[in-house]
Coordinates of C-alpha atoms in Angstrom, one line a residue:
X289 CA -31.0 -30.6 125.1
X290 CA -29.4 -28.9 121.9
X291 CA -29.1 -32.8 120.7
X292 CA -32.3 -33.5 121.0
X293 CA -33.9 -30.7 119.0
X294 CA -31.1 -31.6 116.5
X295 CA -32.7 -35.3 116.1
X296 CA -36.2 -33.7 115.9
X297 CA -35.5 -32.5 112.7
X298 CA -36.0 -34.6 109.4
X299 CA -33.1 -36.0 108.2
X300 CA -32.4 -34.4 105.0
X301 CA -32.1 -31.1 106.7
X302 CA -29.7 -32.5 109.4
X303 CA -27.6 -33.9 106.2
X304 CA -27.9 -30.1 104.7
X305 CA -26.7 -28.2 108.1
X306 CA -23.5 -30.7 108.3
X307 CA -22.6 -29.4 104.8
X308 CA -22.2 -26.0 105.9
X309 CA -19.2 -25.0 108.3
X310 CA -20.1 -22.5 110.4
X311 CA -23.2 -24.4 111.4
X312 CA -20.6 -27.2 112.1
X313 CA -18.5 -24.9 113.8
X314 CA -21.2 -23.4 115.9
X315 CA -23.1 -26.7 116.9
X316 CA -19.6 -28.5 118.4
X317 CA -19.1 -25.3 120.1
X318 CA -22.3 -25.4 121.8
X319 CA -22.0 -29.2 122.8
X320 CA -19.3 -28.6 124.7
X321 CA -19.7 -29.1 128.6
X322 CA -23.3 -27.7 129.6
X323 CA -25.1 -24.7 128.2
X324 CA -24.1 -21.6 130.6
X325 CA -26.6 -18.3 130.3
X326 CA -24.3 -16.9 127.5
X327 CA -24.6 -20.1 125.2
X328 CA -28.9 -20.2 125.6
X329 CA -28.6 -16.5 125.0
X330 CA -26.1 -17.2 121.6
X331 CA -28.1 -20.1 120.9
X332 CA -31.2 -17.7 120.7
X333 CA -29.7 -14.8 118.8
X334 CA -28.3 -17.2 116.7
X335 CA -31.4 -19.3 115.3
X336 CA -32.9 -15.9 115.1
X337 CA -30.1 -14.6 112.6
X338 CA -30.8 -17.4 110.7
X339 CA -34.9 -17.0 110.8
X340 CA -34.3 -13.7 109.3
X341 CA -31.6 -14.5 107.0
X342 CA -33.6 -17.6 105.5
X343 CA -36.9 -15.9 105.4
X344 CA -35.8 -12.6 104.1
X345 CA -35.5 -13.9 100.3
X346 CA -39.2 -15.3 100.5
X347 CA -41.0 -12.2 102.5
X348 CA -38.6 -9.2 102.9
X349 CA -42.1 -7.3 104.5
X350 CA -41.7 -9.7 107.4
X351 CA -37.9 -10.2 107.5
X352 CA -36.0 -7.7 105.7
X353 CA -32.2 -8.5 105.7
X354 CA -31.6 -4.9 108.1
X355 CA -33.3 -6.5 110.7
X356 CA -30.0 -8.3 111.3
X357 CA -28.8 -5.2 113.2
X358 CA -31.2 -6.2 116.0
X359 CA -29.6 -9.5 116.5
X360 CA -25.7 -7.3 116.3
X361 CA -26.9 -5.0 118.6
X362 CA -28.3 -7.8 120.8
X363 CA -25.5 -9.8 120.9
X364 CA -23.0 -6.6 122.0
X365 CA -25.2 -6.1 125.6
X366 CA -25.9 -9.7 126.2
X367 CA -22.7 -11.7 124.8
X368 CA -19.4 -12.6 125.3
X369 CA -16.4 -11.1 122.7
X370 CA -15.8 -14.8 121.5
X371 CA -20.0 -15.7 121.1
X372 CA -20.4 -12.4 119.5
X373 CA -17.3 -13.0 117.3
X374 CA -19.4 -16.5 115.5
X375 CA -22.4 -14.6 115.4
X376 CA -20.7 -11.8 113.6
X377 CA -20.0 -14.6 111.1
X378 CA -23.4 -16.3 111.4
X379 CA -24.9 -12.5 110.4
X380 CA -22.0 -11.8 107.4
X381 CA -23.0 -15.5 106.3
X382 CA -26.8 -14.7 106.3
X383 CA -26.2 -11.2 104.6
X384 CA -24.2 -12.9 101.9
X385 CA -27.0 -15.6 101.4
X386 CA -29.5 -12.7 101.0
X387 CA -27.2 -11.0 98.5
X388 CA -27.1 -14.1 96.1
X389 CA -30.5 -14.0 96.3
X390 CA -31.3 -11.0 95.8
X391 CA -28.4 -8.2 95.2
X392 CA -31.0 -5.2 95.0
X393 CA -31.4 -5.8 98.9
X394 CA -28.2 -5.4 100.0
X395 CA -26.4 -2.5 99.2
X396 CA -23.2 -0.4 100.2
X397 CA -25.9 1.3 102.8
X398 CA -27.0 -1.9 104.5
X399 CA -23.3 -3.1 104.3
X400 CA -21.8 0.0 106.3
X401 CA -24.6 0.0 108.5
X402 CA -23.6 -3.5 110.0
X403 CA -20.0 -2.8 110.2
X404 CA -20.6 0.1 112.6
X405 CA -22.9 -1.5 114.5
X406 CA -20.7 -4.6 114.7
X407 CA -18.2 -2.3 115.9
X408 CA -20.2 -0.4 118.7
X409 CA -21.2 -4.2 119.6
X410 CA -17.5 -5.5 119.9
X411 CA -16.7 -2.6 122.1
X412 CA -19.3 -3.2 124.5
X413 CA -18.9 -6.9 125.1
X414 CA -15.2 -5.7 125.3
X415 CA -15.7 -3.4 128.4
X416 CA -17.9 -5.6 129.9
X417 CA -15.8 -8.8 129.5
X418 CA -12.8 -6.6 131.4
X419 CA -15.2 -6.0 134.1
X420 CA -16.3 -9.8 134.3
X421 CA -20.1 -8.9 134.2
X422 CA -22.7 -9.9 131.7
X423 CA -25.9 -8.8 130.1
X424 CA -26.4 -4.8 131.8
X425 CA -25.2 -6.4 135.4
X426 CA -22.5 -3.7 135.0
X427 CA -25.0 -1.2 134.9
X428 CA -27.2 -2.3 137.5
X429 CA -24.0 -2.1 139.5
X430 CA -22.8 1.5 139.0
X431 CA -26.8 2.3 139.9
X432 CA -26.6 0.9 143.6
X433 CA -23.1 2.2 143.9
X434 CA -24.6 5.9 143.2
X435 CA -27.7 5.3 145.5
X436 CA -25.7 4.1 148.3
X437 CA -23.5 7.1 147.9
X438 CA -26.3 9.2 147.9
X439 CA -28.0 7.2 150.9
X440 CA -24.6 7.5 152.8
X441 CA -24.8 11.4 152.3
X442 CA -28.1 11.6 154.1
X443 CA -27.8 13.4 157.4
X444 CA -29.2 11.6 160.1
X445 CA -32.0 11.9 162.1
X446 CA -31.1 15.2 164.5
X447 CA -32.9 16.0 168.3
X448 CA -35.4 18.5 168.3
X449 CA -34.2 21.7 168.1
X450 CA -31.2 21.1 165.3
X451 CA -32.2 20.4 161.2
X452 CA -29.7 20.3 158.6
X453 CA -30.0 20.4 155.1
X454 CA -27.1 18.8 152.4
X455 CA -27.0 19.6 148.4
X456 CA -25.3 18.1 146.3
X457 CA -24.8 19.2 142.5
X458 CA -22.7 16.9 139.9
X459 CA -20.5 18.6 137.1
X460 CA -22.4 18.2 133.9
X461 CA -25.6 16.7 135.2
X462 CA -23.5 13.5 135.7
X463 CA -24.5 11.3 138.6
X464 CA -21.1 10.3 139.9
X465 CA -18.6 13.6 141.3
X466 CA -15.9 14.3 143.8
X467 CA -17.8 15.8 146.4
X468 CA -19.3 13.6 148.6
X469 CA -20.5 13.8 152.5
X470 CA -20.3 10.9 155.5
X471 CA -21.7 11.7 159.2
X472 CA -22.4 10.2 161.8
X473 CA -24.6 10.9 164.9
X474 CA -25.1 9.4 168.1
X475 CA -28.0 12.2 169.9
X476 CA -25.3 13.6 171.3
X477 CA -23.1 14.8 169.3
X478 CA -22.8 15.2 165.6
X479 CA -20.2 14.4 163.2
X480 CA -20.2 15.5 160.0
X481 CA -16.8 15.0 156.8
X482 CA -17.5 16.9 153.8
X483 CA -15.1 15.7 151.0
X484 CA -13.9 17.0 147.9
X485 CA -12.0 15.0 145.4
X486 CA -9.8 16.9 142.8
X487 CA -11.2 16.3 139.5
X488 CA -15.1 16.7 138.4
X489 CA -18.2 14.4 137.2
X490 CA -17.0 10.6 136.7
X491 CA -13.6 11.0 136.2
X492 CA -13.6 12.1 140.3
X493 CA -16.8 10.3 140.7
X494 CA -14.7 6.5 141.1
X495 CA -12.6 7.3 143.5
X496 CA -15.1 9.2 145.6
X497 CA -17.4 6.3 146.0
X498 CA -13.9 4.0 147.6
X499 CA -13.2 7.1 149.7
X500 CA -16.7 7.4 150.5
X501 CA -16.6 3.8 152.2
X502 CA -13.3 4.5 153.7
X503 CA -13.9 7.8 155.5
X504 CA -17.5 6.7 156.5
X505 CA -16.2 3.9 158.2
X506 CA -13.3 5.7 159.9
X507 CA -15.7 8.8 161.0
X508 CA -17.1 8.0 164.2
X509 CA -15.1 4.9 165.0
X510 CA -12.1 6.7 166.3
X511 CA -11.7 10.2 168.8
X512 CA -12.2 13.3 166.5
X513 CA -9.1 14.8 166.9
X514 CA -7.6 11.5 165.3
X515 CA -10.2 11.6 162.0
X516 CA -8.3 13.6 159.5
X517 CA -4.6 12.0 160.2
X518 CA -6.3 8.5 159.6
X519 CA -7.5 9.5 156.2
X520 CA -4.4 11.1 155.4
X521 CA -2.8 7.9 156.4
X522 CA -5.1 5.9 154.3
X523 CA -4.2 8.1 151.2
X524 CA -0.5 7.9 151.5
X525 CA -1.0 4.1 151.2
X526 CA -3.1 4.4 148.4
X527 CA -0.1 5.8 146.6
X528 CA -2.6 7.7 144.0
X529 CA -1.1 9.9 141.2
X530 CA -3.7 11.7 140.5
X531 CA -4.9 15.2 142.0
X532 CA -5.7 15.4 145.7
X533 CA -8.0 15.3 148.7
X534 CA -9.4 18.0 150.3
X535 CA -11.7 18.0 153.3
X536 CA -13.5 19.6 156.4
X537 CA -14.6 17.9 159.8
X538 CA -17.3 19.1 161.9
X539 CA -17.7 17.8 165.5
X540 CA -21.1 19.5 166.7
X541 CA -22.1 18.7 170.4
X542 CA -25.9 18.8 170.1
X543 CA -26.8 19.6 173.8
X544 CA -24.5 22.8 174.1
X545 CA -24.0 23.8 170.7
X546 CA -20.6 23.8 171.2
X547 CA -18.4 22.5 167.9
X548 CA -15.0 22.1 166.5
X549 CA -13.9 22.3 163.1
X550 CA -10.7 20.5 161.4
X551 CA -9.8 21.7 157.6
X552 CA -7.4 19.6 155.2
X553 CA -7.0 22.4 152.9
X554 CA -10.5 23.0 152.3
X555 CA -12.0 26.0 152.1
X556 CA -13.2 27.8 155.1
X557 CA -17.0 27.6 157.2
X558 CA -19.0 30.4 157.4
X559 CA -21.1 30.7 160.5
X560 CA -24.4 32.9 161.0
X561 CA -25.1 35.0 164.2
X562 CA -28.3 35.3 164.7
X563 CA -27.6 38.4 167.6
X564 CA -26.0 40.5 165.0
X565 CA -27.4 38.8 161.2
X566 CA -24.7 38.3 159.7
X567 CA -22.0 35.6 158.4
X568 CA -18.7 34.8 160.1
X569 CA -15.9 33.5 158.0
X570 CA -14.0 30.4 160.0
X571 CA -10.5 30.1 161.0
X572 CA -9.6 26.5 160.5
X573 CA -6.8 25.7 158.8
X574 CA -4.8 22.5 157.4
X575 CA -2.4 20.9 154.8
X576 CA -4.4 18.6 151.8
X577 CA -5.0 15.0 152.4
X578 CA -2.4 12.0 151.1
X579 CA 0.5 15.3 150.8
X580 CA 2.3 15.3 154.1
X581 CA 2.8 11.7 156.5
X582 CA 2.2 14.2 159.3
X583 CA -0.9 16.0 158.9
X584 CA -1.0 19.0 161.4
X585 CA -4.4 21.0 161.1
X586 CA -5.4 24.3 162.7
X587 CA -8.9 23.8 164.8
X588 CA -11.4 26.5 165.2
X589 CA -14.0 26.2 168.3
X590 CA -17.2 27.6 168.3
X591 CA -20.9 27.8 169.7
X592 CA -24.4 27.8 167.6
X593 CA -26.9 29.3 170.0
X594 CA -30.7 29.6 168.7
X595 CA -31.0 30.7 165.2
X596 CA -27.8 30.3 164.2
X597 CA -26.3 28.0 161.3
X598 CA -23.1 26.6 160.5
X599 CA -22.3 26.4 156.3
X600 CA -19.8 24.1 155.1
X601 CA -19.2 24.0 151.3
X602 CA -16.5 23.1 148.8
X603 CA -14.7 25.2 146.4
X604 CA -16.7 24.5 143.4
X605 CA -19.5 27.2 144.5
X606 CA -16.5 29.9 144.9
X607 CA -13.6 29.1 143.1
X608 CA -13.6 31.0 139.5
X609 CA -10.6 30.6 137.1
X610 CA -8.8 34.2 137.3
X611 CA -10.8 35.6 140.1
X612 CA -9.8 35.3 143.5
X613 CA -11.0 32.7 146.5
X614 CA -11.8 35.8 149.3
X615 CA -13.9 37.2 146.2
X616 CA -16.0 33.5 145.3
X617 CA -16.7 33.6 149.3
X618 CA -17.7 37.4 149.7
X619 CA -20.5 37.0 146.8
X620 CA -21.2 33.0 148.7
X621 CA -22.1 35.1 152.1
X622 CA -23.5 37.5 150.0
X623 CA -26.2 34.9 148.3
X624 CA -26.6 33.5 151.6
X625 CA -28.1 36.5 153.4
X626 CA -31.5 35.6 151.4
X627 CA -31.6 32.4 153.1
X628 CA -32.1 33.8 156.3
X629 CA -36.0 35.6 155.2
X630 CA -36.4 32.7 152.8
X631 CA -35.7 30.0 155.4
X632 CA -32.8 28.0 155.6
X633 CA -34.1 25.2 154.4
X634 CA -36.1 26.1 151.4
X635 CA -32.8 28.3 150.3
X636 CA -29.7 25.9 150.8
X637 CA -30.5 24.5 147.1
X638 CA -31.3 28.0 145.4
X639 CA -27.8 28.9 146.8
X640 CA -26.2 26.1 145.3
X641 CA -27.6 26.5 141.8
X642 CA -27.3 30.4 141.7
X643 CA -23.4 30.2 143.2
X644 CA -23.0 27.5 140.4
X645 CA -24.7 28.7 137.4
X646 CA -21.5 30.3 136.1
X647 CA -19.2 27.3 136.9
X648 CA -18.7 23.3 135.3
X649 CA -17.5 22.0 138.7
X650 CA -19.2 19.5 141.2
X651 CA -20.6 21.4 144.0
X652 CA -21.7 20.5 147.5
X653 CA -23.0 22.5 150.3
X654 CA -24.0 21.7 154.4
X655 CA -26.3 23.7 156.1
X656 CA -26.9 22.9 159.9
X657 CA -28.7 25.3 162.2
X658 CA -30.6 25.4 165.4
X659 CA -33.9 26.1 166.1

């Protein structure tokens, strides 16, 4: 193809683009094997470099010599390091072409201009290239990683009688974060893993979405006692240096209202009574995931009659540098004695954002009750 549109051309202008070397360069380049998506794409930013860069001495209204950033800035989200590289050249060719022409056009201002943005360009076709995607594929990617994460925190479906109601708020107003939730429910009964990875916003955010998959598929697939040792197991083989896991498991029987609760160092569930109005701090107690090869955890059992609720939340909506936990879940319980006029529903996210107004930590709250 690229020969043919060579031959097109008369042949005093084929005998002028041998002369010059970086055309040379470029056009052996392109020949070689079959055009892949990256070499149409070069081969497009490339002839338009030159449009602008040969038109620019006759019209600069039309094709002023900064519109060359476009084709820099083009190149760093749609090129490979080594394409971008030639037409890096290609645009410091063009720009020195414009400046024999004309040097009132390009000035120390123009000049610095391209340099950063040949910069910011090299460093994203860098990060993609180590990721092996092109174009914004990469992005694209961390979008349906964050939707499934959000679609596999979704509670399902509950019998009538029993809602539930799950909030999750990212550090920062990031979109990735440590705290995530997996259940899984079969009408019968109900289980539910609420997950908090040390660490806050993205930096957490990447190894909660491979935990995510992990614990999902684990919960439901083997007895509940056996739950928390498997992902402590998985953990130590992971190996990880950095910070640690902590997590709660609920197993809710939805006929009786019967439920146990497992904790891996996580802080504690509060139930409500409905008989006497008020919250119940939990009992549960364990050692953090991926510490210990033996993980021993302390269960508590329990019943949810009618209006009662079961909240299970992680320490970023009581945890305050320099102030102690039992304090962080007094005011928590204290918040939550609005939800009960309010309605549990329409104030499980009010709680969230009041309890963490005052702190930069990913938060993440469940709120199951029955009707």
């Amino acid at each position: 193809m690229l020969q043919r549109l060579v031959h097109l051309l008369p042949p005093g202008v084929r005998a002028f683009l041998r002369r010059i070397p970086v055309l040379v360069r470029i056009y052996q380049w392109l020949r070689r094997g079959n055009l892949a998506r990256d070499r149409y794409v070069f081969a497009a930013l490339a002839l338009l470099t030159l449009a602008i860069g040969l038109i620019s001495p006759v019209s600069r209204a039309w094709a002023p010599p900064s519109a060359l950033v476009l084709t820099v800035l083009g190149g760093g989200l749609l090129l490979k390091v080594r394409s971008l590289g030639i037409l890096l050249g290609l645009v410091a060719a063009m720009i020195a072409y414009n400046d024999w022409k004309d040097t009132r056009e390009v000035g120390p201002g123009l000049i610095a201009t391209m340099a950063v943005a040949a910069v910011l360009a090299l460093t994203l076709a860098r990060t993609r290239q180590k990721l092996g995607v092109q174009g914004l594929r990469g992005d694209s990617m961390l979008l349906e990683l964050r939707d499934r994460l959000r679609r596999q925190g979704e509670m399902p479906a509950l019998p009538e009688g029993w809602d539930s109601q799950v909030v999750l708020l990212q550090a920062g107003g990031s979109s990735f974060g440590g705290d995530f939730v997996v259940s899984a429910s079969d009408d019968e009964r109900l289980e539910v893993a609420l997950v908090d990875v040390s660490g806050k916003g993205t930096d957490a955010g990447t190894r909660a979405l491979m935990l995510s998959g992990a614990f999902g598929g684990l919960l439901g697939s083997l007895q509940p006692d056996r739950f928390l040792p498997a992902c402590n197991t998985y953990l130590q083989r992971q190996s990880w240096d950095e910070g640690f896991v902590t997590a709660v498991h609920l197993v809710l029987d939805l006929k009786t209202g019967e439920y146990t609760i497992e904790s891996a160092g996580h802080p504690p569930a509060v139930q409500f009574d409905a008989g006497t109005g008020t919250w119940r701090v939990g009992s549960a107690k364990g050692v953090v995931l991926g510490v210990v090869p033996d993980l021993r955890c302390v269960p508590e059992h329990g019943r949810l009659g009618p209006g009662d609720a079961l909240l299970l939340y992680t320490d970023g909506l009581v945890e305050s540098p320099g102030q102690d936990l039992d304090a962080g879940i007094d005011r928590l319980l204290g918040e939550a004695e609005r939800l009960v006029p309010e309605g549990f529903r329409s104030g499980a996210k009010e709680l969230v954002q009041t309890m963490a107004a005052t702190r930069d930590d990913d938060c993440a709250l469940v709120l199951i009750w029955r009707s």
